[in-house]
């Protein structure tokens, strides 16, 4: 079916961005810039791989009518929602903990948090 | 009491979504699954009723806010997230960064709106929320501070997060 091409596109986008996240983790100089790469790119990539699963499951549901596929699709959607809600909070907590334990942002042109406290 | 009802209903809806496809009652569920779902949601609601609606403000029950939330999630938020990822990809490949921590004052009142905005900021172009102080001022780590922006006390909100504060006010604030 035509949705198989859609699945390929979703998985390709997802893997590309997950890979870019990993490369960013290796290339960036300090904690904060690495968190940029780690949170944004991997959240986005994981959303697209999960969307690939959802598309596959709905295609199977349409073809076979087996309700197990509906469960798979809904659980993937819940996983997407959970990822979207928890990933930024985790990044926020890591950044704040790093700052509180005295890690300064490298090459920073401005640091309002230091001036403020 | 109303907090208990809300918590129970939310838990029950999540239970229904998780168990869809278990039978044929109302197309998707087995009857025994629904009875068990009500029973478990009542227990969850009784235990956790003091946490979900802590502020005692029930403005999020308004369906117009849910609709706005969905429109926001599919439209501006997803678009900004796609742009953010292309931006990060560009910076990963070229290594051009000019990082800094700036301060913005979005003038939001409620905790939920600030959480909403902070999460949106973290997932969108080149910004990461680091800290929030008591006056709801956000400290944002910006991966590419534009020239001139580092001298201002408060960075311009439009450049840091676009129209997100307006959306946060509409969806989550009083």
PDB file of C-alpha atoms in Angstrom:
ATOM      1  CA  UNK A   1       0.000   0.000   0.000  1.00  0.00           C
ATOM      2  CA  UNK A   2       0.983   3.637  -0.423  1.00  0.00           C
ATOM      3  CA  UNK A   3       1.362   4.091   3.343  1.00  0.00           C
ATOM      4  CA  UNK A   4       4.513   1.966   3.288  1.00  0.00           C
ATOM      5  CA  UNK A   5       6.297   4.865   1.562  1.00  0.00           C
ATOM      6  CA  UNK A   6       5.015   7.178   4.305  1.00  0.00           C
ATOM      7  CA  UNK A   7       6.437   4.775   6.890  1.00  0.00           C
ATOM      8  CA  UNK A   8       9.824   4.790   5.158  1.00  0.00           C
ATOM      9  CA  UNK A   9       9.819   8.594   5.152  1.00  0.00           C
ATOM     10  CA  UNK A  10       8.893   8.791   8.849  1.00  0.00           C
ATOM     11  CA  UNK A  11      11.560   6.279   9.901  1.00  0.00           C
ATOM     12  CA  UNK A  12      14.191   8.007   7.741  1.00  0.00           C
ATOM     13  CA  UNK A  13      13.428  11.422   9.277  1.00  0.00           C
ATOM     14  CA  UNK A  14      13.431   9.919  12.758  1.00  0.00           C
ATOM     15  CA  UNK A  15      16.745   8.138  12.342  1.00  0.00           C
ATOM     16  CA  UNK A  16      18.375  11.179  10.725  1.00  0.00           C
ATOM     17  CA  UNK A  17      17.466  13.448  13.611  1.00  0.00           C
ATOM     18  CA  UNK A  18      18.354  10.890  16.272  1.00  0.00           C
ATOM     19  CA  UNK A  19      21.737  10.482  14.580  1.00  0.00           C
ATOM     20  CA  UNK A  20      22.230  14.250  14.446  1.00  0.00           C
ATOM     21  CA  UNK A  21      21.480  14.401  18.148  1.00  0.00           C
ATOM     22  CA  UNK A  22      24.266  11.946  18.854  1.00  0.00           C
ATOM     23  CA  UNK A  23      26.721  13.829  16.619  1.00  0.00           C
ATOM     24  CA  UNK A  24      25.774  17.045  18.410  1.00  0.00           C
ATOM     25  CA  UNK A  25      26.470  15.378  21.734  1.00  0.00           C
ATOM     26  CA  UNK A  26      30.012  14.679  20.538  1.00  0.00           C
ATOM     27  CA  UNK A  27      30.665  18.012  18.830  1.00  0.00           C
ATOM     28  CA  UNK A  28      29.335  20.705  21.154  1.00  0.00           C
ATOM     29  CA  UNK A  29      31.632  22.186  23.828  1.00  0.00           C
ATOM     30  CA  UNK A  30      29.660  22.204  27.111  1.00  0.00           C
ATOM     31  CA  UNK A  31      26.678  20.803  29.037  1.00  0.00           C
ATOM     32  CA  UNK A  32      24.082  23.322  27.896  1.00  0.00           C
ATOM     33  CA  UNK A  33      24.773  23.209  24.167  1.00  0.00           C
ATOM     34  CA  UNK A  34      24.913  19.417  24.362  1.00  0.00           C
ATOM     35  CA  UNK A  35      21.519  19.401  26.044  1.00  0.00           C
ATOM     36  CA  UNK A  36      20.195  21.411  23.097  1.00  0.00           C
ATOM     37  CA  UNK A  37      21.252  18.666  20.721  1.00  0.00           C
ATOM     38  CA  UNK A  38      20.243  15.828  23.041  1.00  0.00           C
ATOM     39  CA  UNK A  39      16.719  17.004  23.885  1.00  0.00           C
ATOM     40  CA  UNK A  40      15.449  18.647  20.714  1.00  0.00           C
ATOM     41  CA  UNK A  41      16.850  16.278  18.143  1.00  0.00           C
ATOM     42  CA  UNK A  42      16.091  13.046  19.983  1.00  0.00           C
ATOM     43  CA  UNK A  43      12.550  14.097  20.956  1.00  0.00           C
ATOM     44  CA  UNK A  44      11.777  15.036  17.382  1.00  0.00           C
ATOM     45  CA  UNK A  45      13.399  11.890  15.984  1.00  0.00           C
ATOM     46  CA  UNK A  46      11.586   9.613  18.422  1.00  0.00           C
ATOM     47  CA  UNK A  47       8.260  11.248  17.557  1.00  0.00           C
ATOM     48  CA  UNK A  48       8.820  10.409  13.921  1.00  0.00           C
ATOM     49  CA  UNK A  49       9.874   6.799  14.515  1.00  0.00           C
ATOM     50  CA  UNK A  50       6.769   6.370  16.694  1.00  0.00           C
ATOM     51  CA  UNK A  51       4.630   7.958  13.971  1.00  0.00           C
ATOM     52  CA  UNK A  52       6.031   5.316  11.643  1.00  0.00           C
ATOM     53  CA  UNK A  53       4.785   2.629  14.034  1.00  0.00           C
ATOM     54  CA  UNK A  54       1.371   4.322  14.285  1.00  0.00           C
ATOM     55  CA  UNK A  55       1.052   4.477  10.498  1.00  0.00           C
ATOM     56  CA  UNK A  56       2.012   0.817  10.189  1.00  0.00           C
ATOM     57  CA  UNK A  57      -0.476  -0.202  12.865  1.00  0.00           C
ATOM     58  CA  UNK A  58      -3.365   1.706  11.258  1.00  0.00           C
ATOM     59  CA  UNK A  59      -2.520   0.202   7.880  1.00  0.00           C
ATOM     60  CA  UNK A  60      -2.638  -3.276   9.409  1.00  0.00           C
ATOM     61  CA  UNK A  61      -5.887  -2.420  11.188  1.00  0.00           C
ATOM     62  CA  UNK A  62      -7.408  -1.368   7.876  1.00  0.00           C
ATOM     63  CA  UNK A  63      -6.126  -4.470   6.086  1.00  0.00           C
ATOM     64  CA  UNK A  64      -6.827  -7.157   8.686  1.00  0.00           C
ATOM     65  CA  UNK A  65      -9.285  -5.563  11.135  1.00  0.00           C
ATOM     66  CA  UNK A  66      -7.420  -7.100  14.059  1.00  0.00           C
ATOM     67  CA  UNK A  67      -7.998  -4.968  17.164  1.00  0.00           C
ATOM     68  CA  UNK A  68      -4.504  -5.717  18.458  1.00  0.00           C
ATOM     69  CA  UNK A  69      -3.243  -3.141  15.918  1.00  0.00           C
ATOM     70  CA  UNK A  70      -5.477  -0.452  17.427  1.00  0.00           C
ATOM     71  CA  UNK A  71      -3.884  -1.132  20.810  1.00  0.00           C
ATOM     72  CA  UNK A  72      -0.409  -0.828  19.284  1.00  0.00           C
ATOM     73  CA  UNK A  73      -1.250   2.499  17.606  1.00  0.00           C
ATOM     74  CA  UNK A  74      -2.820   4.009  20.735  1.00  0.00           C
ATOM     75  CA  UNK A  75       0.054   2.909  22.935  1.00  0.00           C
ATOM     76  CA  UNK A  76       2.555   4.483  20.539  1.00  0.00           C
ATOM     77  CA  UNK A  77       0.564   7.726  20.639  1.00  0.00           C
ATOM     78  CA  UNK A  78       0.637   7.637  24.449  1.00  0.00           C
ATOM     79  CA  UNK A  79       4.396   7.086  24.284  1.00  0.00           C
ATOM     80  CA  UNK A  80       4.705  10.181  22.060  1.00  0.00           C
ATOM     81  CA  UNK A  81       2.677  12.253  24.516  1.00  0.00           C
ATOM     82  CA  UNK A  82       4.719  11.029  27.474  1.00  0.00           C
ATOM     83  CA  UNK A  83       7.974  11.798  25.659  1.00  0.00           C
ATOM     84  CA  UNK A  84       6.813  15.299  24.730  1.00  0.00           C
ATOM     85  CA  UNK A  85       5.831  16.036  28.325  1.00  0.00           C
ATOM     86  CA  UNK A  86       8.811  14.549  30.168  1.00  0.00           C
ATOM     87  CA  UNK A  87      11.790  15.197  27.896  1.00  0.00           C
ATOM     88  CA  UNK A  88      11.934  19.014  28.233  1.00  0.00           C
ATOM     89  CA  UNK A  89      11.373  18.751  31.983  1.00  0.00           C
ATOM     90  CA  UNK A  90      14.320  16.374  32.250  1.00  0.00           C
ATOM     91  CA  UNK A  91      16.526  18.695  30.202  1.00  0.00           C
ATOM     92  CA  UNK A  92      15.457  21.632  32.353  1.00  0.00           C
ATOM     93  CA  UNK A  93      16.308  19.725  35.535  1.00  0.00           C
ATOM     94  CA  UNK A  94      19.731  18.667  34.241  1.00  0.00           C
ATOM     95  CA  UNK A  95      20.567  22.221  33.107  1.00  0.00           C
ATOM     96  CA  UNK A  96      19.484  23.717  36.425  1.00  0.00           C
ATOM     97  CA  UNK A  97      21.374  21.103  38.449  1.00  0.00           C
ATOM     98  CA  UNK A  98      24.485  21.686  36.344  1.00  0.00           C
ATOM     99  CA  UNK A  99      24.243  25.437  36.916  1.00  0.00           C
ATOM    100  CA  UNK A 100      23.674  25.071  40.662  1.00  0.00           C
ATOM    101  CA  UNK A 101      26.705  22.805  40.988  1.00  0.00           C
ATOM    102  CA  UNK A 102      28.893  25.470  39.396  1.00  0.00           C
ATOM    103  CA  UNK A 103      29.256  24.438  35.762  1.00  0.00           C
ATOM    104  CA  UNK A 104      29.680  27.646  33.752  1.00  0.00           C
ATOM    105  CA  UNK A 105      28.526  27.857  30.121  1.00  0.00           C
ATOM    106  CA  UNK A 106      31.650  27.811  27.952  1.00  0.00           C
ATOM    107  CA  UNK A 107      32.289  30.642  25.443  1.00  0.00           C
ATOM    108  CA  UNK A 108      29.220  32.442  26.788  1.00  0.00           C
ATOM    109  CA  UNK A 109      28.825  36.034  25.612  1.00  0.00           C
ATOM    110  CA  UNK A 110      26.350  36.853  28.386  1.00  0.00           C
ATOM    111  CA  UNK A 111      25.297  35.180  31.634  1.00  0.00           C
ATOM    112  CA  UNK A 112      22.326  36.909  33.260  1.00  0.00           C
ATOM    113  CA  UNK A 113      21.828  34.137  35.789  1.00  0.00           C
ATOM    114  CA  UNK A 114      25.203  34.851  37.384  1.00  0.00           C
ATOM    115  CA  UNK A 115      24.592  38.609  37.497  1.00  0.00           C
ATOM    116  CA  UNK A 116      21.138  38.093  38.950  1.00  0.00           C
ATOM    117  CA  UNK A 117      22.132  35.901  41.868  1.00  0.00           C
TER     118      UNK A 117
ATOM    119  CA  UNK B   1     -14.965  16.814  46.047  1.00  0.00           C
ATOM    120  CA  UNK B   2     -14.688  18.369  42.576  1.00  0.00           C
ATOM    121  CA  UNK B   3     -10.941  17.656  42.566  1.00  0.00           C
ATOM    122  CA  UNK B   4     -11.706  14.007  43.341  1.00  0.00           C
ATOM    123  CA  UNK B   5     -14.163  13.804  40.439  1.00  0.00           C
ATOM    124  CA  UNK B   6     -11.719  15.401  38.002  1.00  0.00           C
ATOM    125  CA  UNK B   7      -8.866  13.111  39.029  1.00  0.00           C
ATOM    126  CA  UNK B   8     -11.102  10.045  38.719  1.00  0.00           C
ATOM    127  CA  UNK B   9     -12.374  11.039  35.285  1.00  0.00           C
ATOM    128  CA  UNK B  10      -8.859  11.754  33.987  1.00  0.00           C
ATOM    129  CA  UNK B  11      -7.590   8.410  35.310  1.00  0.00           C
ATOM    130  CA  UNK B  12     -10.573   6.629  33.755  1.00  0.00           C
ATOM    131  CA  UNK B  13     -10.050   8.251  30.360  1.00  0.00           C
ATOM    132  CA  UNK B  14      -6.386   7.248  30.377  1.00  0.00           C
ATOM    133  CA  UNK B  15      -7.396   3.720  31.380  1.00  0.00           C
ATOM    134  CA  UNK B  16      -9.864   3.574  28.493  1.00  0.00           C
ATOM    135  CA  UNK B  17      -7.259   4.732  25.985  1.00  0.00           C
ATOM    136  CA  UNK B  18      -4.766   2.175  27.297  1.00  0.00           C
ATOM    137  CA  UNK B  19      -7.222  -0.717  27.073  1.00  0.00           C
ATOM    138  CA  UNK B  20      -8.961   0.149  23.768  1.00  0.00           C
ATOM    139  CA  UNK B  21      -9.204  -2.918  21.555  1.00  0.00           C
ATOM    140  CA  UNK B  22      -9.946  -5.358  24.375  1.00  0.00           C
ATOM    141  CA  UNK B  23     -13.477  -6.301  23.248  1.00  0.00           C
ATOM    142  CA  UNK B  24     -16.605  -5.271  21.382  1.00  0.00           C
ATOM    143  CA  UNK B  25     -18.673  -3.316  23.918  1.00  0.00           C
ATOM    144  CA  UNK B  26     -19.146   0.161  22.380  1.00  0.00           C
ATOM    145  CA  UNK B  27     -16.890  -1.165  19.615  1.00  0.00           C
ATOM    146  CA  UNK B  28     -13.616  -1.136  21.543  1.00  0.00           C
ATOM    147  CA  UNK B  29     -13.867  -2.315  25.141  1.00  0.00           C
ATOM    148  CA  UNK B  30     -14.779  -5.436  27.051  1.00  0.00           C
ATOM    149  CA  UNK B  31     -17.474  -4.743  29.722  1.00  0.00           C
ATOM    150  CA  UNK B  32     -15.372  -6.293  32.476  1.00  0.00           C
ATOM    151  CA  UNK B  33     -12.533  -3.958  31.493  1.00  0.00           C
ATOM    152  CA  UNK B  34     -14.805  -0.918  31.954  1.00  0.00           C
ATOM    153  CA  UNK B  35     -16.004  -2.062  35.389  1.00  0.00           C
ATOM    154  CA  UNK B  36     -12.431  -2.672  36.503  1.00  0.00           C
ATOM    155  CA  UNK B  37     -11.426   0.712  35.054  1.00  0.00           C
ATOM    156  CA  UNK B  38     -14.072   2.550  37.104  1.00  0.00           C
ATOM    157  CA  UNK B  39     -13.026   0.686  40.251  1.00  0.00           C
ATOM    158  CA  UNK B  40      -9.313   1.446  39.792  1.00  0.00           C
ATOM    159  CA  UNK B  41      -9.917   5.094  38.843  1.00  0.00           C
ATOM    160  CA  UNK B  42     -11.958   5.583  42.017  1.00  0.00           C
ATOM    161  CA  UNK B  43      -9.011   4.277  44.062  1.00  0.00           C
ATOM    162  CA  UNK B  44      -6.528   6.478  42.171  1.00  0.00           C
ATOM    163  CA  UNK B  45      -8.809   9.496  42.529  1.00  0.00           C
ATOM    164  CA  UNK B  46      -9.205   8.935  46.271  1.00  0.00           C
ATOM    165  CA  UNK B  47      -5.453   8.656  46.829  1.00  0.00           C
ATOM    166  CA  UNK B  48      -4.220  11.485  44.573  1.00  0.00           C
ATOM    167  CA  UNK B  49      -7.054  14.039  44.755  1.00  0.00           C
ATOM    168  CA  UNK B  50      -4.847  16.642  46.434  1.00  0.00           C
ATOM    169  CA  UNK B  51      -2.302  16.831  43.626  1.00  0.00           C
ATOM    170  CA  UNK B  52      -3.920  17.380  40.235  1.00  0.00           C
ATOM    171  CA  UNK B  53      -5.933  20.533  41.065  1.00  0.00           C
ATOM    172  CA  UNK B  54      -3.680  21.923  43.755  1.00  0.00           C
ATOM    173  CA  UNK B  55      -4.350  25.597  42.978  1.00  0.00           C
ATOM    174  CA  UNK B  56      -8.120  25.206  43.368  1.00  0.00           C
ATOM    175  CA  UNK B  57      -8.661  26.884  40.005  1.00  0.00           C
ATOM    176  CA  UNK B  58     -10.708  24.915  37.483  1.00  0.00           C
ATOM    177  CA  UNK B  59     -10.190  27.078  34.408  1.00  0.00           C
ATOM    178  CA  UNK B  60      -8.708  24.145  32.449  1.00  0.00           C
ATOM    179  CA  UNK B  61     -12.135  22.434  32.430  1.00  0.00           C
ATOM    180  CA  UNK B  62     -13.156  24.834  29.675  1.00  0.00           C
ATOM    181  CA  UNK B  63     -13.285  22.911  26.340  1.00  0.00           C
ATOM    182  CA  UNK B  64     -12.268  26.052  24.407  1.00  0.00           C
ATOM    183  CA  UNK B  65      -8.870  25.794  26.105  1.00  0.00           C
ATOM    184  CA  UNK B  66      -8.495  22.142  25.049  1.00  0.00           C
ATOM    185  CA  UNK B  67      -9.298  23.109  21.466  1.00  0.00           C
ATOM    186  CA  UNK B  68      -6.727  25.922  21.563  1.00  0.00           C
ATOM    187  CA  UNK B  69      -4.201  23.488  23.059  1.00  0.00           C
ATOM    188  CA  UNK B  70      -4.696  21.031  20.199  1.00  0.00           C
ATOM    189  CA  UNK B  71      -4.512  23.799  17.576  1.00  0.00           C
ATOM    190  CA  UNK B  72      -1.332  25.075  19.210  1.00  0.00           C
ATOM    191  CA  UNK B  73       0.220  21.592  19.382  1.00  0.00           C
ATOM    192  CA  UNK B  74      -0.400  20.729  15.755  1.00  0.00           C
ATOM    193  CA  UNK B  75       0.169  24.175  14.242  1.00  0.00           C
ATOM    194  CA  UNK B  76       2.679  26.703  15.634  1.00  0.00           C
ATOM    195  CA  UNK B  77       4.369  24.323  18.076  1.00  0.00           C
ATOM    196  CA  UNK B  78       5.069  21.534  15.624  1.00  0.00           C
ATOM    197  CA  UNK B  79       6.248  23.990  12.987  1.00  0.00           C
ATOM    198  CA  UNK B  80       8.606  25.692  15.453  1.00  0.00           C
ATOM    199  CA  UNK B  81       9.900  22.288  16.550  1.00  0.00           C
ATOM    200  CA  UNK B  82      10.701  21.292  12.963  1.00  0.00           C
ATOM    201  CA  UNK B  83      12.540  24.598  12.506  1.00  0.00           C
ATOM    202  CA  UNK B  84      14.406  24.034  15.781  1.00  0.00           C
ATOM    203  CA  UNK B  85      15.662  20.686  14.614  1.00  0.00           C
ATOM    204  CA  UNK B  86      16.835  22.005  11.257  1.00  0.00           C
ATOM    205  CA  UNK B  87      18.576  24.802  13.194  1.00  0.00           C
ATOM    206  CA  UNK B  88      20.288  22.344  15.539  1.00  0.00           C
ATOM    207  CA  UNK B  89      21.267  20.194  12.560  1.00  0.00           C
ATOM    208  CA  UNK B  90      22.848  23.269  10.949  1.00  0.00           C
ATOM    209  CA  UNK B  91      24.781  24.094  14.126  1.00  0.00           C
ATOM    210  CA  UNK B  92      25.915  20.500  14.587  1.00  0.00           C
ATOM    211  CA  UNK B  93      27.334  20.411  11.089  1.00  0.00           C
ATOM    212  CA  UNK B  94      28.916  23.891  10.937  1.00  0.00           C
ATOM    213  CA  UNK B  95      29.746  24.355  14.638  1.00  0.00           C
ATOM    214  CA  UNK B  96      28.712  28.034  14.562  1.00  0.00           C
ATOM    215  CA  UNK B  97      27.509  28.882  18.057  1.00  0.00           C
ATOM    216  CA  UNK B  98      27.386  32.004  20.213  1.00  0.00           C
ATOM    217  CA  UNK B  99      25.917  30.803  23.503  1.00  0.00           C
ATOM    218  CA  UNK B 100      24.679  32.816  26.450  1.00  0.00           C
ATOM    219  CA  UNK B 101      22.099  32.844  29.221  1.00  0.00           C
ATOM    220  CA  UNK B 102      19.535  35.632  28.851  1.00  0.00           C
ATOM    221  CA  UNK B 103      16.593  36.759  30.930  1.00  0.00           C
ATOM    222  CA  UNK B 104      13.029  37.140  29.645  1.00  0.00           C
ATOM    223  CA  UNK B 105       9.944  38.402  31.426  1.00  0.00           C
ATOM    224  CA  UNK B 106       6.855  36.869  29.772  1.00  0.00           C
ATOM    225  CA  UNK B 107       4.463  38.386  32.390  1.00  0.00           C
ATOM    226  CA  UNK B 108       2.545  35.174  33.077  1.00  0.00           C
ATOM    227  CA  UNK B 109       0.673  34.711  36.351  1.00  0.00           C
ATOM    228  CA  UNK B 110       0.010  31.013  36.923  1.00  0.00           C
ATOM    229  CA  UNK B 111       2.440  28.148  37.472  1.00  0.00           C
ATOM    230  CA  UNK B 112       0.838  26.028  34.779  1.00  0.00           C
ATOM    231  CA  UNK B 113       1.288  28.747  32.157  1.00  0.00           C
ATOM    232  CA  UNK B 114       4.971  29.135  33.113  1.00  0.00           C
ATOM    233  CA  UNK B 115       5.504  25.349  32.862  1.00  0.00           C
ATOM    234  CA  UNK B 116       3.774  25.343  29.506  1.00  0.00           C
ATOM    235  CA  UNK B 117       5.962  28.178  28.206  1.00  0.00           C
ATOM    236  CA  UNK B 118       9.187  26.696  29.625  1.00  0.00           C
ATOM    237  CA  UNK B 119       8.540  23.333  27.959  1.00  0.00           C
ATOM    238  CA  UNK B 120       7.699  25.035  24.678  1.00  0.00           C
ATOM    239  CA  UNK B 121      10.889  27.082  24.877  1.00  0.00           C
ATOM    240  CA  UNK B 122      13.008  24.012  25.557  1.00  0.00           C
ATOM    241  CA  UNK B 123      11.657  22.184  22.518  1.00  0.00           C
ATOM    242  CA  UNK B 124      11.925  25.056  20.024  1.00  0.00           C
ATOM    243  CA  UNK B 125      14.583  27.034  18.118  1.00  0.00           C
ATOM    244  CA  UNK B 126      17.930  27.216  19.887  1.00  0.00           C
ATOM    245  CA  UNK B 127      16.697  27.893  23.422  1.00  0.00           C
ATOM    246  CA  UNK B 128      16.727  25.925  26.679  1.00  0.00           C
ATOM    247  CA  UNK B 129      15.113  27.043  29.932  1.00  0.00           C
ATOM    248  CA  UNK B 130      17.614  26.898  32.802  1.00  0.00           C
ATOM    249  CA  UNK B 131      15.878  28.554  35.739  1.00  0.00           C
ATOM    250  CA  UNK B 132      12.730  30.359  36.843  1.00  0.00           C
ATOM    251  CA  UNK B 133      12.674  32.836  39.729  1.00  0.00           C
ATOM    252  CA  UNK B 134       9.853  33.920  42.013  1.00  0.00           C
ATOM    253  CA  UNK B 135       8.571  36.678  39.706  1.00  0.00           C
ATOM    254  CA  UNK B 136       8.133  34.179  36.840  1.00  0.00           C
ATOM    255  CA  UNK B 137      11.216  35.531  35.057  1.00  0.00           C
ATOM    256  CA  UNK B 138      12.725  32.814  32.878  1.00  0.00           C
ATOM    257  CA  UNK B 139      16.481  32.335  32.417  1.00  0.00           C
ATOM    258  CA  UNK B 140      17.005  30.920  28.959  1.00  0.00           C
ATOM    259  CA  UNK B 141      20.192  29.431  27.539  1.00  0.00           C
ATOM    260  CA  UNK B 142      20.338  30.631  23.956  1.00  0.00           C
ATOM    261  CA  UNK B 143      22.624  28.784  21.588  1.00  0.00           C
ATOM    262  CA  UNK B 144      23.046  31.704  19.177  1.00  0.00           C
ATOM    263  CA  UNK B 145      22.647  35.125  20.816  1.00  0.00           C
ATOM    264  CA  UNK B 146      22.163  37.776  18.088  1.00  0.00           C
ATOM    265  CA  UNK B 147      24.618  40.698  18.220  1.00  0.00           C
ATOM    266  CA  UNK B 148      23.450  43.490  20.522  1.00  0.00           C
ATOM    267  CA  UNK B 149      21.013  41.266  22.386  1.00  0.00           C
ATOM    268  CA  UNK B 150      23.540  40.460  25.152  1.00  0.00           C
ATOM    269  CA  UNK B 151      23.638  44.082  26.366  1.00  0.00           C
ATOM    270  CA  UNK B 152      19.942  44.324  27.212  1.00  0.00           C
ATOM    271  CA  UNK B 153      18.669  43.531  30.713  1.00  0.00           C
ATOM    272  CA  UNK B 154      15.685  41.617  29.328  1.00  0.00           C
ATOM    273  CA  UNK B 155      16.096  40.000  25.935  1.00  0.00           C
ATOM    274  CA  UNK B 156      13.339  40.648  23.420  1.00  0.00           C
ATOM    275  CA  UNK B 157      10.633  38.007  23.799  1.00  0.00           C
ATOM    276  CA  UNK B 158       9.866  37.921  20.098  1.00  0.00           C
ATOM    277  CA  UNK B 159      13.407  36.854  19.261  1.00  0.00           C
ATOM    278  CA  UNK B 160      13.665  34.224  22.004  1.00  0.00           C
ATOM    279  CA  UNK B 161      10.346  32.431  21.667  1.00  0.00           C
ATOM    280  CA  UNK B 162       8.179  34.124  19.033  1.00  0.00           C
ATOM    281  CA  UNK B 163       4.447  34.079  19.799  1.00  0.00           C
ATOM    282  CA  UNK B 164       4.607  31.401  22.523  1.00  0.00           C
ATOM    283  CA  UNK B 165       3.868  33.686  25.508  1.00  0.00           C
ATOM    284  CA  UNK B 166       0.668  34.822  23.811  1.00  0.00           C
ATOM    285  CA  UNK B 167      -0.360  31.199  23.255  1.00  0.00           C
ATOM    286  CA  UNK B 168       0.543  30.294  26.845  1.00  0.00           C
ATOM    287  CA  UNK B 169      -1.638  33.154  28.069  1.00  0.00           C
ATOM    288  CA  UNK B 170      -4.537  32.064  25.893  1.00  0.00           C
ATOM    289  CA  UNK B 171      -4.328  28.353  26.697  1.00  0.00           C
ATOM    290  CA  UNK B 172      -3.206  28.186  30.296  1.00  0.00           C
ATOM    291  CA  UNK B 173      -3.307  31.565  32.015  1.00  0.00           C
ATOM    292  CA  UNK B 174      -6.199  33.337  33.714  1.00  0.00           C
TER     293      UNK B 174
END
